[in-house]
PDB file of C-alpha atoms in Angstrom:
ATOM      1  CA  MET W   1      19.633 -26.265 -27.594  1.00  0.00           C
ATOM      2  CA  ARG W   2      17.440 -22.856 -27.535  1.00  0.00           C
ATOM      3  CA  GLU W   3      14.281 -25.577 -26.756  1.00  0.00           C
ATOM      4  CA  THR W   4      16.653 -27.100 -23.501  1.00  0.00           C
ATOM      5  CA  SER W   5      17.168 -23.721 -22.438  1.00  0.00           C
ATOM      6  CA  SER W   6      13.985 -22.200 -22.662  1.00  0.00           C
ATOM      7  CA  ARG W   7      12.657 -25.121 -20.444  1.00  0.00           C
ATOM      8  CA  LEU W   8      14.642 -24.640 -18.074  1.00  0.00           C
ATOM      9  CA  LEU W   9      14.221 -21.417 -17.812  1.00  0.00           C
ATOM     10  CA  SER W  10      10.702 -22.212 -17.558  1.00  0.00           C
ATOM     11  CA  LEU W  11      11.351 -25.279 -14.485  1.00  0.00           C
ATOM     12  CA  LEU W  12      12.316 -23.037 -12.354  1.00  0.00           C
ATOM     13  CA  ALA W  13      10.096 -20.125 -12.561  1.00  0.00           C
ATOM     14  CA  LEU W  14       7.670 -22.185 -12.152  1.00  0.00           C
ATOM     15  CA  MET W  15       9.889 -23.989  -8.661  1.00  0.00           C
ATOM     16  CA  GLN W  16      10.611 -20.516  -7.494  1.00  0.00           C
ATOM     17  CA  SER W  17       6.628 -19.885  -7.486  1.00  0.00           C
ATOM     18  CA  ARG W  18       5.901 -22.307  -4.465  1.00  0.00           C
ATOM     19  CA  PRO W  19       7.610 -24.346  -1.998  1.00  0.00           C
ATOM     20  CA  ALA W  20       7.426 -28.594  -3.944  1.00  0.00           C
ATOM     21  CA  TRP W  21       6.778 -29.664  -7.162  1.00  0.00           C
ATOM     22  CA  PRO W  22       5.748 -33.295  -7.616  1.00  0.00           C
ATOM     23  CA  GLY W  23       7.493 -34.957 -11.394  1.00  0.00           C
ATOM     24  CA  SER W  24       4.521 -35.514 -12.761  1.00  0.00           C
ATOM     25  CA  GLU W  25       2.915 -31.474 -12.288  1.00  0.00           C
ATOM     26  CA  LEU W  26       6.255 -30.349 -13.350  1.00  0.00           C
ATOM     27  CA  ALA W  27       5.486 -33.034 -16.956  1.00  0.00           C
ATOM     28  CA  GLU W  28       2.200 -31.673 -17.495  1.00  0.00           C
ATOM     29  CA  ARG W  29       2.260 -28.458 -17.105  1.00  0.00           C
ATOM     30  CA  LEU W  30       5.888 -28.573 -19.757  1.00  0.00           C
ATOM     31  CA  GLY W  31       4.191 -30.706 -21.868  1.00  0.00           C
ATOM     32  CA  VAL W  32       7.861 -33.334 -21.090  1.00  0.00           C
ATOM     33  CA  SER W  33       7.786 -36.971 -19.699  1.00  0.00           C
ATOM     34  CA  THR W  34       8.666 -37.153 -16.218  1.00  0.00           C
ATOM     35  CA  ARG W  35      11.965 -38.483 -17.704  1.00  0.00           C
ATOM     36  CA  THR W  36      12.815 -35.426 -19.170  1.00  0.00           C
ATOM     37  CA  ILE W  37      12.286 -32.946 -15.942  1.00  0.00           C
ATOM     38  CA  ARG W  38      14.431 -35.567 -14.122  1.00  0.00           C
ATOM     39  CA  ASN W  39      17.682 -34.624 -16.742  1.00  0.00           C
ATOM     40  CA  ASP W  40      16.601 -30.860 -16.734  1.00  0.00           C
ATOM     41  CA  ILE W  41      16.953 -31.296 -13.147  1.00  0.00           C
ATOM     42  CA  ASP W  42      19.625 -32.180 -12.967  1.00  0.00           C
ATOM     43  CA  ARG W  43      20.765 -29.857 -15.411  1.00  0.00           C
ATOM     44  CA  LEU W  44      19.437 -27.174 -12.995  1.00  0.00           C
ATOM     45  CA  ARG W  45      21.989 -29.292 -10.383  1.00  0.00           C
ATOM     46  CA  GLU W  46      25.375 -28.822 -12.407  1.00  0.00           C
ATOM     47  CA  LEU W  47      24.672 -24.780 -13.226  1.00  0.00           C
ATOM     48  CA  GLY W  48      24.405 -24.729  -9.090  1.00  0.00           C
ATOM     49  CA  TYR W  49      20.986 -24.710  -8.897  1.00  0.00           C
ATOM     50  CA  PRO W  50      20.289 -26.198  -5.333  1.00  0.00           C
ATOM     51  CA  VAL W  51      17.374 -28.826  -5.960  1.00  0.00           C
ATOM     52  CA  ASP W  52      16.332 -31.629  -3.233  1.00  0.00           C
ATOM     53  CA  ALA W  53      13.854 -34.681  -4.427  1.00  0.00           C
ATOM     54  CA  THR W  54      12.173 -37.048  -2.081  1.00  0.00           C
ATOM     55  CA  ARG W  55      11.536 -40.039  -3.659  1.00  0.00           C
ATOM     56  CA  GLY W  56       8.540 -42.117  -3.233  1.00  0.00           C
ATOM     57  CA  ALA W  57       4.743 -42.170  -4.476  1.00  0.00           C
ATOM     58  CA  ALA W  58       4.578 -38.901  -2.153  1.00  0.00           C
ATOM     59  CA  GLY W  59       7.987 -37.470  -3.924  1.00  0.00           C
ATOM     60  CA  TYR W  60       8.859 -33.860  -5.017  1.00  0.00           C
ATOM     61  CA  TYR W  61      11.250 -32.023  -5.814  1.00  0.00           C
ATOM     62  CA  GLN W  62      12.249 -28.284  -4.340  1.00  0.00           C
ATOM     63  CA  LEU W  63      14.791 -26.366  -4.616  1.00  0.00           C
ATOM     64  CA  GLY W  64      16.765 -25.859  -1.246  1.00  0.00           C
ATOM     65  CA  VAL W  65      19.106 -23.599   0.103  1.00  0.00           C
ATOM     66  CA  GLY W  66      22.995 -22.769  -1.582  1.00  0.00           C
ATOM     67  CA  ALA W  67      25.838 -21.187  -1.002  1.00  0.00           C
ATOM     68  CA  LYS W  68      24.985 -18.275  -2.930  1.00  0.00           C
ATOM     69  CA  LEU W  69      21.656 -16.541  -4.523  1.00  0.00           C
ATOM     70  CA  PRO W  70      20.341 -18.126  -7.889  1.00  0.00           C
ATOM     71  CA  PRO W  71      18.976 -15.527 -10.353  1.00  0.00           C
ATOM     72  CA  LEU W  72      15.585 -15.112  -9.721  1.00  0.00           C
ATOM     73  CA  LEU W  73      12.173 -15.568 -12.298  1.00  0.00           C
ATOM     74  CA  LEU W  74       9.980 -12.788 -11.282  1.00  0.00           C
ATOM     75  CA  ASP W  75       6.244 -12.906 -13.589  1.00  0.00           C
ATOM     76  CA  ASP W  76       5.227  -8.900 -14.587  1.00  0.00           C
ATOM     77  CA  GLU W  77       3.160  -8.198 -11.374  1.00  0.00           C
ATOM     78  CA  GLU W  78       6.138  -9.729  -9.045  1.00  0.00           C
ATOM     79  CA  ALA W  79       8.726  -7.392 -10.959  1.00  0.00           C
ATOM     80  CA  VAL W  80       7.286  -4.340 -10.583  1.00  0.00           C
ATOM     81  CA  ALA W  81       5.947  -5.014  -6.960  1.00  0.00           C
ATOM     82  CA  VAL W  82       9.760  -5.673  -6.081  1.00  0.00           C
ATOM     83  CA  ALA W  83      10.890  -2.286  -8.505  1.00  0.00           C
ATOM     84  CA  VAL W  84       8.803   0.042  -7.124  1.00  0.00           C
ATOM     85  CA  GLY W  85       9.244  -1.572  -3.466  1.00  0.00           C
ATOM     86  CA  LEU W  86      13.257  -1.580  -4.042  1.00  0.00           C
ATOM     87  CA  ARG W  87      12.460   3.091  -5.404  1.00  0.00           C
ATOM     88  CA  THR W  88      10.397   2.653  -1.687  1.00  0.00           C
ATOM     89  CA  GLY W  89      13.380   0.958   0.342  1.00  0.00           C
ATOM     90  CA  ALA W  90      16.169   3.314  -1.393  1.00  0.00           C
ATOM     91  CA  GLY W  91      15.079   6.476   1.419  1.00  0.00           C
ATOM     92  CA  VAL W  92      15.625   4.152   3.782  1.00  0.00           C
ATOM     93  CA  SER W  93      17.971   5.348   6.238  1.00  0.00           C
ATOM     94  CA  GLY W  94      20.937   2.413   6.198  1.00  0.00           C
ATOM     95  CA  MET W  95      19.239   0.574   2.901  1.00  0.00           C
ATOM     96  CA  ALA W  96      19.652   3.879   0.323  1.00  0.00           C
ATOM     97  CA  GLU W  97      22.992   2.538  -1.230  1.00  0.00           C
ATOM     98  CA  SER W  98      21.964  -1.573  -1.090  1.00  0.00           C
ATOM     99  CA  SER W  99      18.631  -1.324  -2.687  1.00  0.00           C
ATOM    100  CA  THR W 100      19.940   1.815  -5.362  1.00  0.00           C
ATOM    101  CA  ARG W 101      22.232  -0.804  -6.829  1.00  0.00           C
ATOM    102  CA  ALA W 102      19.857  -3.888  -6.715  1.00  0.00           C
ATOM    103  CA  LEU W 103      17.300  -1.530  -8.413  1.00  0.00           C
ATOM    104  CA  ALA W 104      19.789  -0.728 -10.801  1.00  0.00           C
ATOM    105  CA  LYS W 105      19.949  -4.377 -11.838  1.00  0.00           C
ATOM    106  CA  LEU W 106      16.388  -4.900 -12.381  1.00  0.00           C
ATOM    107  CA  GLU W 107      15.514  -1.729 -14.538  1.00  0.00           C
ATOM    108  CA  GLN W 108      18.126  -3.012 -17.113  1.00  0.00           C
ATOM    109  CA  VAL W 109      16.581  -5.804 -17.927  1.00  0.00           C
ATOM    110  CA  LEU W 110      12.590  -4.670 -17.421  1.00  0.00           C
ATOM    111  CA  PRO W 111      11.109  -4.105 -21.108  1.00  0.00           C
ATOM    112  CA  HIS W 112       9.764  -1.249 -21.266  1.00  0.00           C
ATOM    113  CA  ARG W 113       6.012  -2.051 -21.133  1.00  0.00           C
ATOM    114  CA  LEU W 114       7.124  -2.618 -17.040  1.00  0.00           C
ATOM    115  CA  ARG W 115       9.468   0.075 -17.009  1.00  0.00           C
ATOM    116  CA  ARG W 116       6.713   2.232 -18.613  1.00  0.00           C
ATOM    117  CA  GLN W 117       4.760   1.378 -14.889  1.00  0.00           C
ATOM    118  CA  VAL W 118       7.078   1.086 -12.479  1.00  0.00           C
ATOM    119  CA  ASN W 119       7.907   4.712 -13.572  1.00  0.00           C
ATOM    120  CA  ALA W 120       4.288   5.549 -13.507  1.00  0.00           C
ATOM    121  CA  ILE W 121       3.304   4.622  -9.424  1.00  0.00           C
ATOM    122  CA  HIS W 122       6.681   6.311  -8.624  1.00  0.00           C
ATOM    123  CA  SER W 123       5.629   9.305 -10.371  1.00  0.00           C
ATOM    124  CA  THR W 124       2.944   9.239  -8.909  1.00  0.00           C
ATOM    125  CA  LEU W 125       3.123   8.071  -5.363  1.00  0.00           C
ATOM    126  CA  SER W 126       3.867   9.848  -2.329  1.00  0.00           C
ATOM    127  CA  LYS W 127       4.425   8.053   1.189  1.00  0.00           C
ATOM    128  CA  GLY W 128       2.737   9.839   4.736  1.00  0.00           C
ATOM    129  CA  PRO W 129       4.300   9.298   7.638  1.00  0.00           C
ATOM    130  CA  ASP W 130       4.551   5.572   8.885  1.00  0.00           C
ATOM    131  CA  ASN W 131       2.551   4.369  12.373  1.00  0.00           C
ATOM    132  CA  THR W 132       4.507   1.029  12.680  1.00  0.00           C
ATOM    133  CA  GLY W 133       2.035   0.666  15.968  1.00  0.00           C
ATOM    134  CA  SER W 134      -0.704  -0.603  14.459  1.00  0.00           C
ATOM    135  CA  ASN W 135      -1.804  -4.677  14.848  1.00  0.00           C
ATOM    136  CA  VAL W 136      -4.509  -3.285  12.181  1.00  0.00           C
ATOM    137  CA  GLU W 137      -4.543  -6.450   9.242  1.00  0.00           C
ATOM    138  CA  ASP W 138      -3.253  -5.034   6.420  1.00  0.00           C
ATOM    139  CA  PRO W 139      -5.959  -4.211   4.128  1.00  0.00           C
ATOM    140  CA  GLU W 140      -5.435  -6.213   0.199  1.00  0.00           C
ATOM    141  CA  VAL W 141      -4.763  -3.917  -2.674  1.00  0.00           C
ATOM    142  CA  ASP W 142      -4.849  -5.411  -6.448  1.00  0.00           C
ATOM    143  CA  PRO W 143      -1.505  -4.632  -7.879  1.00  0.00           C
ATOM    144  CA  ALA W 144      -2.713  -3.950 -10.986  1.00  0.00           C
ATOM    145  CA  VAL W 145      -5.509  -1.508  -9.649  1.00  0.00           C
ATOM    146  CA  VAL W 146      -2.833   0.796  -8.473  1.00  0.00           C
ATOM    147  CA  THR W 147      -1.168   0.216 -11.625  1.00  0.00           C
ATOM    148  CA  THR W 148      -3.805   1.115 -13.491  1.00  0.00           C
ATOM    149  CA  ILE W 149      -4.225   5.027 -11.186  1.00  0.00           C
ATOM    150  CA  ALA W 150      -0.871   5.090 -11.844  1.00  0.00           C
ATOM    151  CA  ALA W 151      -0.876   5.462 -15.277  1.00  0.00           C
ATOM    152  CA  ALA W 152      -3.654   7.614 -15.580  1.00  0.00           C
ATOM    153  CA  ILE W 153      -2.134   9.825 -13.495  1.00  0.00           C
ATOM    154  CA  ARG W 154       0.777  10.274 -16.287  1.00  0.00           C
ATOM    155  CA  ASP W 155      -1.545   9.941 -19.594  1.00  0.00           C
ATOM    156  CA  GLU W 156      -3.636  12.801 -17.405  1.00  0.00           C
ATOM    157  CA  HIS W 157      -6.657  10.535 -18.580  1.00  0.00           C
ATOM    158  CA  TYR W 158     -10.231  10.812 -16.759  1.00  0.00           C
ATOM    159  CA  LEU W 159     -10.590   7.552 -14.333  1.00  0.00           C
ATOM    160  CA  ARG W 160     -14.559   6.042 -14.050  1.00  0.00           C
ATOM    161  CA  PHE W 161     -14.664   3.658 -10.980  1.00  0.00           C
ATOM    162  CA  ASP W 162     -17.795   2.226  -8.599  1.00  0.00           C
ATOM    163  CA  TYR W 163     -16.593   3.196  -4.954  1.00  0.00           C
ATOM    164  CA  ALA W 164     -18.164   1.467  -1.982  1.00  0.00           C
ATOM    165  CA  VAL W 165     -17.664   2.481   2.056  1.00  0.00           C
ATOM    166  CA  ARG W 166     -17.553  -0.712   3.098  1.00  0.00           C
ATOM    167  CA  GLU W 167     -17.006   0.733   6.734  1.00  0.00           C
ATOM    168  CA  LYS W 168     -20.516   1.942   6.854  1.00  0.00           C
ATOM    169  CA  GLU W 169     -23.836   0.005   8.129  1.00  0.00           C
ATOM    170  CA  SER W 170     -25.569   0.152   5.171  1.00  0.00           C
ATOM    171  CA  PRO W 171     -22.322   0.628   2.442  1.00  0.00           C
ATOM    172  CA  GLU W 172     -23.820   2.205  -0.783  1.00  0.00           C
ATOM    173  CA  THR W 173     -21.644   2.010  -3.929  1.00  0.00           C
ATOM    174  CA  LEU W 174     -21.682   4.922  -6.193  1.00  0.00           C
ATOM    175  CA  PRO W 175     -20.432   5.605  -9.840  1.00  0.00           C
ATOM    176  CA  ILE W 176     -16.995   7.985  -9.874  1.00  0.00           C
ATOM    177  CA  LEU W 177     -15.975   9.928 -12.697  1.00  0.00           C
ATOM    178  CA  VAL W 178     -12.735  12.172 -11.572  1.00  0.00           C
ATOM    179  CA  GLU W 179      -9.544  14.106 -12.588  1.00  0.00           C
ATOM    180  CA  PRO W 180      -6.746  11.345 -10.709  1.00  0.00           C
ATOM    181  CA  TYR W 181      -3.886  13.541  -9.582  1.00  0.00           C
ATOM    182  CA  ARG W 182      -1.833  11.608  -6.984  1.00  0.00           C
ATOM    183  CA  LEU W 183      -1.725   8.038  -4.707  1.00  0.00           C
ATOM    184  CA  VAL W 184      -0.496   8.667  -0.951  1.00  0.00           C
ATOM    185  CA  SER W 185       0.247   5.774   0.861  1.00  0.00           C
ATOM    186  CA  TRP W 186      -0.216   6.555   4.924  1.00  0.00           C
ATOM    187  CA  GLN W 187      -1.311   4.046   7.764  1.00  0.00           C
ATOM    188  CA  ARG W 188      -0.977   1.080   5.629  1.00  0.00           C
ATOM    189  CA  TYR W 189      -3.108   2.046   3.015  1.00  0.00           C
ATOM    190  CA  TRP W 190      -3.479   3.210  -0.248  1.00  0.00           C
ATOM    191  CA  TYR W 191      -5.096   6.556  -1.038  1.00  0.00           C
ATOM    192  CA  LEU W 192      -6.082   8.482  -4.545  1.00  0.00           C
ATOM    193  CA  VAL W 193      -5.864  12.707  -4.743  1.00  0.00           C
ATOM    194  CA  ALA W 194      -8.677  13.532  -7.063  1.00  0.00           C
ATOM    195  CA  ARG W 195     -10.938  16.368  -7.877  1.00  0.00           C
ATOM    196  CA  ASP W 196     -14.260  15.359  -9.233  1.00  0.00           C
ATOM    197  CA  GLU W 197     -17.340  16.951 -12.008  1.00  0.00           C
ATOM    198  CA  SER W 198     -18.252  19.760 -10.171  1.00  0.00           C
ATOM    199  CA  GLY W 199     -14.503  20.905  -8.681  1.00  0.00           C
ATOM    200  CA  ASP W 200     -13.632  19.279  -5.557  1.00  0.00           C
ATOM    201  CA  TRP W 201     -11.172  17.864  -3.848  1.00  0.00           C
ATOM    202  CA  HIS W 202     -11.645  14.146  -2.211  1.00  0.00           C
ATOM    203  CA  THR W 203     -10.151  11.551  -1.322  1.00  0.00           C
ATOM    204  CA  TYR W 204     -10.648   7.999  -2.041  1.00  0.00           C
ATOM    205  CA  ARG W 205      -9.229   4.299  -0.556  1.00  0.00           C
ATOM    206  CA  VAL W 206      -8.268   2.339  -3.353  1.00  0.00           C
ATOM    207  CA  ASP W 207      -9.272  -0.826  -1.771  1.00  0.00           C
ATOM    208  CA  TRP W 208     -12.356   0.358  -2.247  1.00  0.00           C
ATOM    209  CA  MET W 209     -12.406   1.178  -5.108  1.00  0.00           C
ATOM    210  CA  THR W 210     -13.517  -1.236  -8.524  1.00  0.00           C
ATOM    211  CA  LEU W 211     -12.261   0.649 -11.902  1.00  0.00           C
ATOM    212  CA  ARG W 212     -13.922  -0.148 -15.062  1.00  0.00           C
ATOM    213  CA  MET W 213     -13.541   0.723 -18.620  1.00  0.00           C
ATOM    214  CA  ALA W 214     -11.138   3.074 -19.029  1.00  0.00           C
ATOM    215  CA  THR W 215     -11.949   6.384 -20.520  1.00  0.00           C
ATOM    216  CA  GLY W 216      -9.196   7.606 -22.638  1.00  0.00           C
ATOM    217  CA  ARG W 217     -10.333  10.843 -22.256  1.00  0.00           C
ATOM    218  CA  ARG W 218      -7.972  13.210 -21.406  1.00  0.00           C
ATOM    219  CA  TYR W 219      -8.213  16.179 -18.950  1.00  0.00           C
ATOM    220  CA  LYS W 220      -6.339  19.451 -19.020  1.00  0.00           C
ATOM    221  CA  PRO W 221      -4.717  19.037 -15.323  1.00  0.00           C
ATOM    222  CA  ARG W 222      -5.591  22.000 -12.776  1.00  0.00           C
ATOM    223  CA  PRO W 223      -2.707  20.959  -9.846  1.00  0.00           C
ATOM    224  CA  MET W 224      -3.914  21.670  -5.813  1.00  0.00           C
ATOM    225  CA  PRO W 225      -3.412  25.121  -5.076  1.00  0.00           C
ATOM    226  CA  GLU W 226      -0.922  25.629  -1.889  1.00  0.00           C
ATOM    227  CA  GLU W 227      -1.114  21.984  -0.209  1.00  0.00           C
ATOM    228  CA  ASP W 228       0.756  19.263  -0.199  1.00  0.00           C
ATOM    229  CA  TYR W 229      -1.271  16.390  -1.699  1.00  0.00           C
ATOM    230  CA  THR W 230       0.366  14.526   0.929  1.00  0.00           C
ATOM    231  CA  ASP W 231      -0.878  17.057   3.784  1.00  0.00           C
ATOM    232  CA  PHE W 232      -4.429  16.519   2.001  1.00  0.00           C
ATOM    233  CA  VAL W 233      -4.840  12.734   2.725  1.00  0.00           C
ATOM    234  CA  LEU W 234      -3.590  13.191   6.788  1.00  0.00           C
ATOM    235  CA  ARG W 235      -6.570  16.338   7.156  1.00  0.00           C
ATOM    236  CA  ASP W 236      -9.095  14.810   5.233  1.00  0.00           C
ATOM    237  CA  VAL W 237      -8.861  10.709   6.426  1.00  0.00           C
ATOM    238  CA  ALA W 238      -8.151  12.474  10.064  1.00  0.00           C
ATOM    239  CA  THR W 239     -11.787  14.152  10.035  1.00  0.00           C
ATOM    240  CA  THR W 240     -12.944  11.453   7.643  1.00  0.00           C
ATOM    241  CA  GLY W 241     -12.080   8.393   7.490  1.00  0.00           C
ATOM    242  CA  TRP W 242     -11.802   6.912  10.869  1.00  0.00           C
ATOM    243  CA  LYS W 243     -14.326   5.393  12.570  1.00  0.00           C
ATOM    244  CA  VAL W 244     -13.858   7.711  15.394  1.00  0.00           C
ATOM    245  CA  HIS W 245     -13.252  11.396  14.721  1.00  0.00           C
ATOM    246  CA  ALA W 246     -12.514  13.778  17.551  1.00  0.00           C
ATOM    247  CA  THR W 247     -11.589  17.458  17.696  1.00  0.00           C
ATOM    248  CA  ILE W 248      -9.486  17.996  20.083  1.00  0.00           C
ATOM    249  CA  THR W 249      -8.706  21.575  22.244  1.00  0.00           C
ATOM    250  CA  VAL W 250      -5.141  21.203  23.483  1.00  0.00           C
ATOM    251  CA  PHE W 251      -4.067  23.680  26.455  1.00  0.00           C
ATOM    252  CA  ALA W 252      -0.275  24.640  24.921  1.00  0.00           C
ATOM    253  CA  SER W 253       1.194  25.924  21.737  1.00  0.00           C
ATOM    254  CA  ALA W 254       1.154  23.946  18.300  1.00  0.00           C
ATOM    255  CA  GLU W 255       4.619  22.918  18.541  1.00  0.00           C
ATOM    256  CA  GLU W 256       4.589  21.704  21.608  1.00  0.00           C
ATOM    257  CA  VAL W 257       1.956  19.259  20.574  1.00  0.00           C
ATOM    258  CA  LEU W 258       3.435  18.797  17.508  1.00  0.00           C
ATOM    259  CA  SER W 259       7.116  17.594  19.341  1.00  0.00           C
ATOM    260  CA  ARG W 260       4.378  15.592  21.545  1.00  0.00           C
ATOM    261  CA  ILE W 261       2.735  13.159  18.426  1.00  0.00           C
ATOM    262  CA  HIS W 262       3.517  10.813  15.964  1.00  0.00           C
ATOM    263  CA  ALA W 263       2.873  12.664  12.771  1.00  0.00           C
ATOM    264  CA  ALA W 264       0.487  10.232  11.533  1.00  0.00           C
ATOM    265  CA  VAL W 265      -1.623  10.878  15.015  1.00  0.00           C
ATOM    266  CA  GLY W 266      -3.512  13.443  13.399  1.00  0.00           C
ATOM    267  CA  ILE W 267      -3.701  17.541  12.210  1.00  0.00           C
ATOM    268  CA  VAL W 268      -2.530  20.627  14.158  1.00  0.00           C
ATOM    269  CA  GLU W 269      -4.076  24.174  14.310  1.00  0.00           C
ATOM    270  CA  SER W 270      -2.219  26.797  15.984  1.00  0.00           C
ATOM    271  CA  VAL W 271      -4.927  29.031  17.998  1.00  0.00           C
ATOM    272  CA  ASP W 272      -2.884  31.850  20.045  1.00  0.00           C
ATOM    273  CA  ASP W 273       0.189  30.890  21.581  1.00  0.00           C
ATOM    274  CA  ASN W 274      -0.873  28.402  24.413  1.00  0.00           C
ATOM    275  CA  THR W 275      -3.328  26.764  22.904  1.00  0.00           C
ATOM    276  CA  CYS W 276      -4.108  24.151  19.288  1.00  0.00           C
ATOM    277  CA  VAL W 277      -6.604  22.013  18.589  1.00  0.00           C
ATOM    278  CA  LEU W 278      -6.073  18.701  17.317  1.00  0.00           C
ATOM    279  CA  ILE W 279      -7.846  16.484  14.840  1.00  0.00           C
ATOM    280  CA  THR W 280      -7.302  13.626  14.928  1.00  0.00           C
ATOM    281  CA  GLY W 281      -9.247  10.159  14.532  1.00  0.00           C
ATOM    282  CA  ALA W 282      -8.955   5.869  14.450  1.00  0.00           C
ATOM    283  CA  GLU W 283     -10.782   3.437  14.660  1.00  0.00           C
ATOM    284  CA  SER W 284     -12.219   3.030  18.215  1.00  0.00           C
ATOM    285  CA  LEU W 285     -12.469   4.811  20.984  1.00  0.00           C
ATOM    286  CA  GLU W 286      -9.992   3.471  23.099  1.00  0.00           C
ATOM    287  CA  VAL W 287      -7.323   4.398  20.639  1.00  0.00           C
ATOM    288  CA  VAL W 288      -7.977   8.107  20.591  1.00  0.00           C
ATOM    289  CA  ALA W 289      -8.462   7.849  24.514  1.00  0.00           C
ATOM    290  CA  VAL W 290      -4.472   6.627  23.893  1.00  0.00           C
ATOM    291  CA  TYR W 291      -3.237   9.075  21.847  1.00  0.00           C
ATOM    292  CA  ILE W 292      -4.614  12.436  24.251  1.00  0.00           C
ATOM    293  CA  GLY W 293      -3.553  10.693  26.913  1.00  0.00           C
ATOM    294  CA  MET W 294       0.380  10.178  25.895  1.00  0.00           C
ATOM    295  CA  LEU W 295       0.080  14.069  25.065  1.00  0.00           C
ATOM    296  CA  GLY W 296       0.559  14.634  28.960  1.00  0.00           C
ATOM    297  CA  LEU W 297      -0.972  18.163  28.741  1.00  0.00           C
ATOM    298  CA  ASP W 298      -4.386  19.527  29.396  1.00  0.00           C
ATOM    299  CA  PHE W 299      -6.681  19.394  26.692  1.00  0.00           C
ATOM    300  CA  HIS W 300     -11.007  19.614  26.759  1.00  0.00           C
ATOM    301  CA  VAL W 301     -13.531  17.350  24.894  1.00  0.00           C
ATOM    302  CA  THR W 302     -16.941  17.954  24.556  1.00  0.00           C
ATOM    303  CA  ALA W 303     -17.012  15.785  21.430  1.00  0.00           C
ATOM    304  CA  PRO W 304     -17.889  12.372  20.289  1.00  0.00           C
ATOM    305  CA  PRO W 305     -20.176  11.719  24.081  1.00  0.00           C
ATOM    306  CA  ALA W 306     -18.796   7.792  23.102  1.00  0.00           C
ATOM    307  CA  LEU W 307     -15.148   9.922  23.922  1.00  0.00           C
ATOM    308  CA  VAL W 308     -16.784  12.035  26.196  1.00  0.00           C
ATOM    309  CA  GLN W 309     -18.208   8.585  28.010  1.00  0.00           C
ATOM    310  CA  HIS W 310     -15.134   6.983  27.591  1.00  0.00           C
ATOM    311  CA  LEU W 311     -13.068   9.117  28.805  1.00  0.00           C
ATOM    312  CA  LYS W 312     -14.721  10.086  32.362  1.00  0.00           C
ATOM    313  CA  THR W 313     -14.885   5.848  32.696  1.00  0.00           C
ATOM    314  CA  ILE W 314     -11.122   5.948  32.529  1.00  0.00           C
ATOM    315  CA  GLY W 315     -10.545   8.276  34.564  1.00  0.00           C
ATOM    316  CA  ASP W 316     -12.791   7.247  36.934  1.00  0.00           C
ATOM    317  CA  ARG W 317     -10.807   3.439  36.573  1.00  0.00           C
ATOM    318  CA  TYR W 318      -7.434   5.417  37.730  1.00  0.00           C
ATOM    319  CA  LEU W 319      -8.396   7.398  40.559  1.00  0.00           C
ATOM    320  CA  ARG W 320     -10.191   3.724  42.066  1.00  0.00           C
ATOM    321  CA  ALA W 321      -6.722   2.314  41.322  1.00  0.00           C
ATOM    322  CA  ILE W 322      -4.752   5.355  43.727  1.00  0.00           C
ATOM    323  CA  GLN W 323      -7.577   5.250  46.511  1.00  0.00           C
TER     324      GLN W 323
END
């Protein structure tokens, strides 16, 4: 009976991992006959799992749509991803209560090793302001890399990795050794805030990192003074992390500009009651020009020269449109 129950769970896990399975492939995966697979499918149906079958040489089994949600079987990475996602959802308006209930159910059955991974990511992660208007494809980040970085932050261990800035014309891979302090998720990207061997603070794109062997060496924490880790990432990326960067003088107060822009657009620094500086960036001149135009305020731009020329071009275009 125990062997049968274990096999049923394995069969269910396989069927939840992809839409359709030929009976012969299920039998090969589980090391049983196709007749045993047919019997196990019948047992799943008796337990309330809707399993559809297509007969013939190209036949297959697949989980159907039932009247209620059946139990889900998750592998380690899936369980950690769902738990972290639910913790993020607990801060979303309208989803807090349901996310908290689902998270409590999941964490109750998480093995201790997975619960430590979830707690490490949650305790070391900050989230920057979202910008949902972007249609840029999200970069792929290996969940194992995020988990390893979070564990290094939790355990106060030095982190060693190779770092390649892939968007440069001549990318260069550098060996890096840092004290890791915080993971920040912003603008579809994951960033690590860390202190290097010289004591300087830096921001590193996680999808540009290739982790090397764990050091196992502990460092003495020296947290960033007088600045939030998320604000540091926003400022650092706004000045160095985009293909196009611009520092724009706006003839209005910092409060007025902040009330008109999305928090993910950039950093605003006050000059006086009627002037401020907007530090911003984007993947193209066109996007930066849109940001500036949406302010609805007078401004002055002197650099970069390509942005000045682009603004002149679209300004002339708009003038011709009303002549």
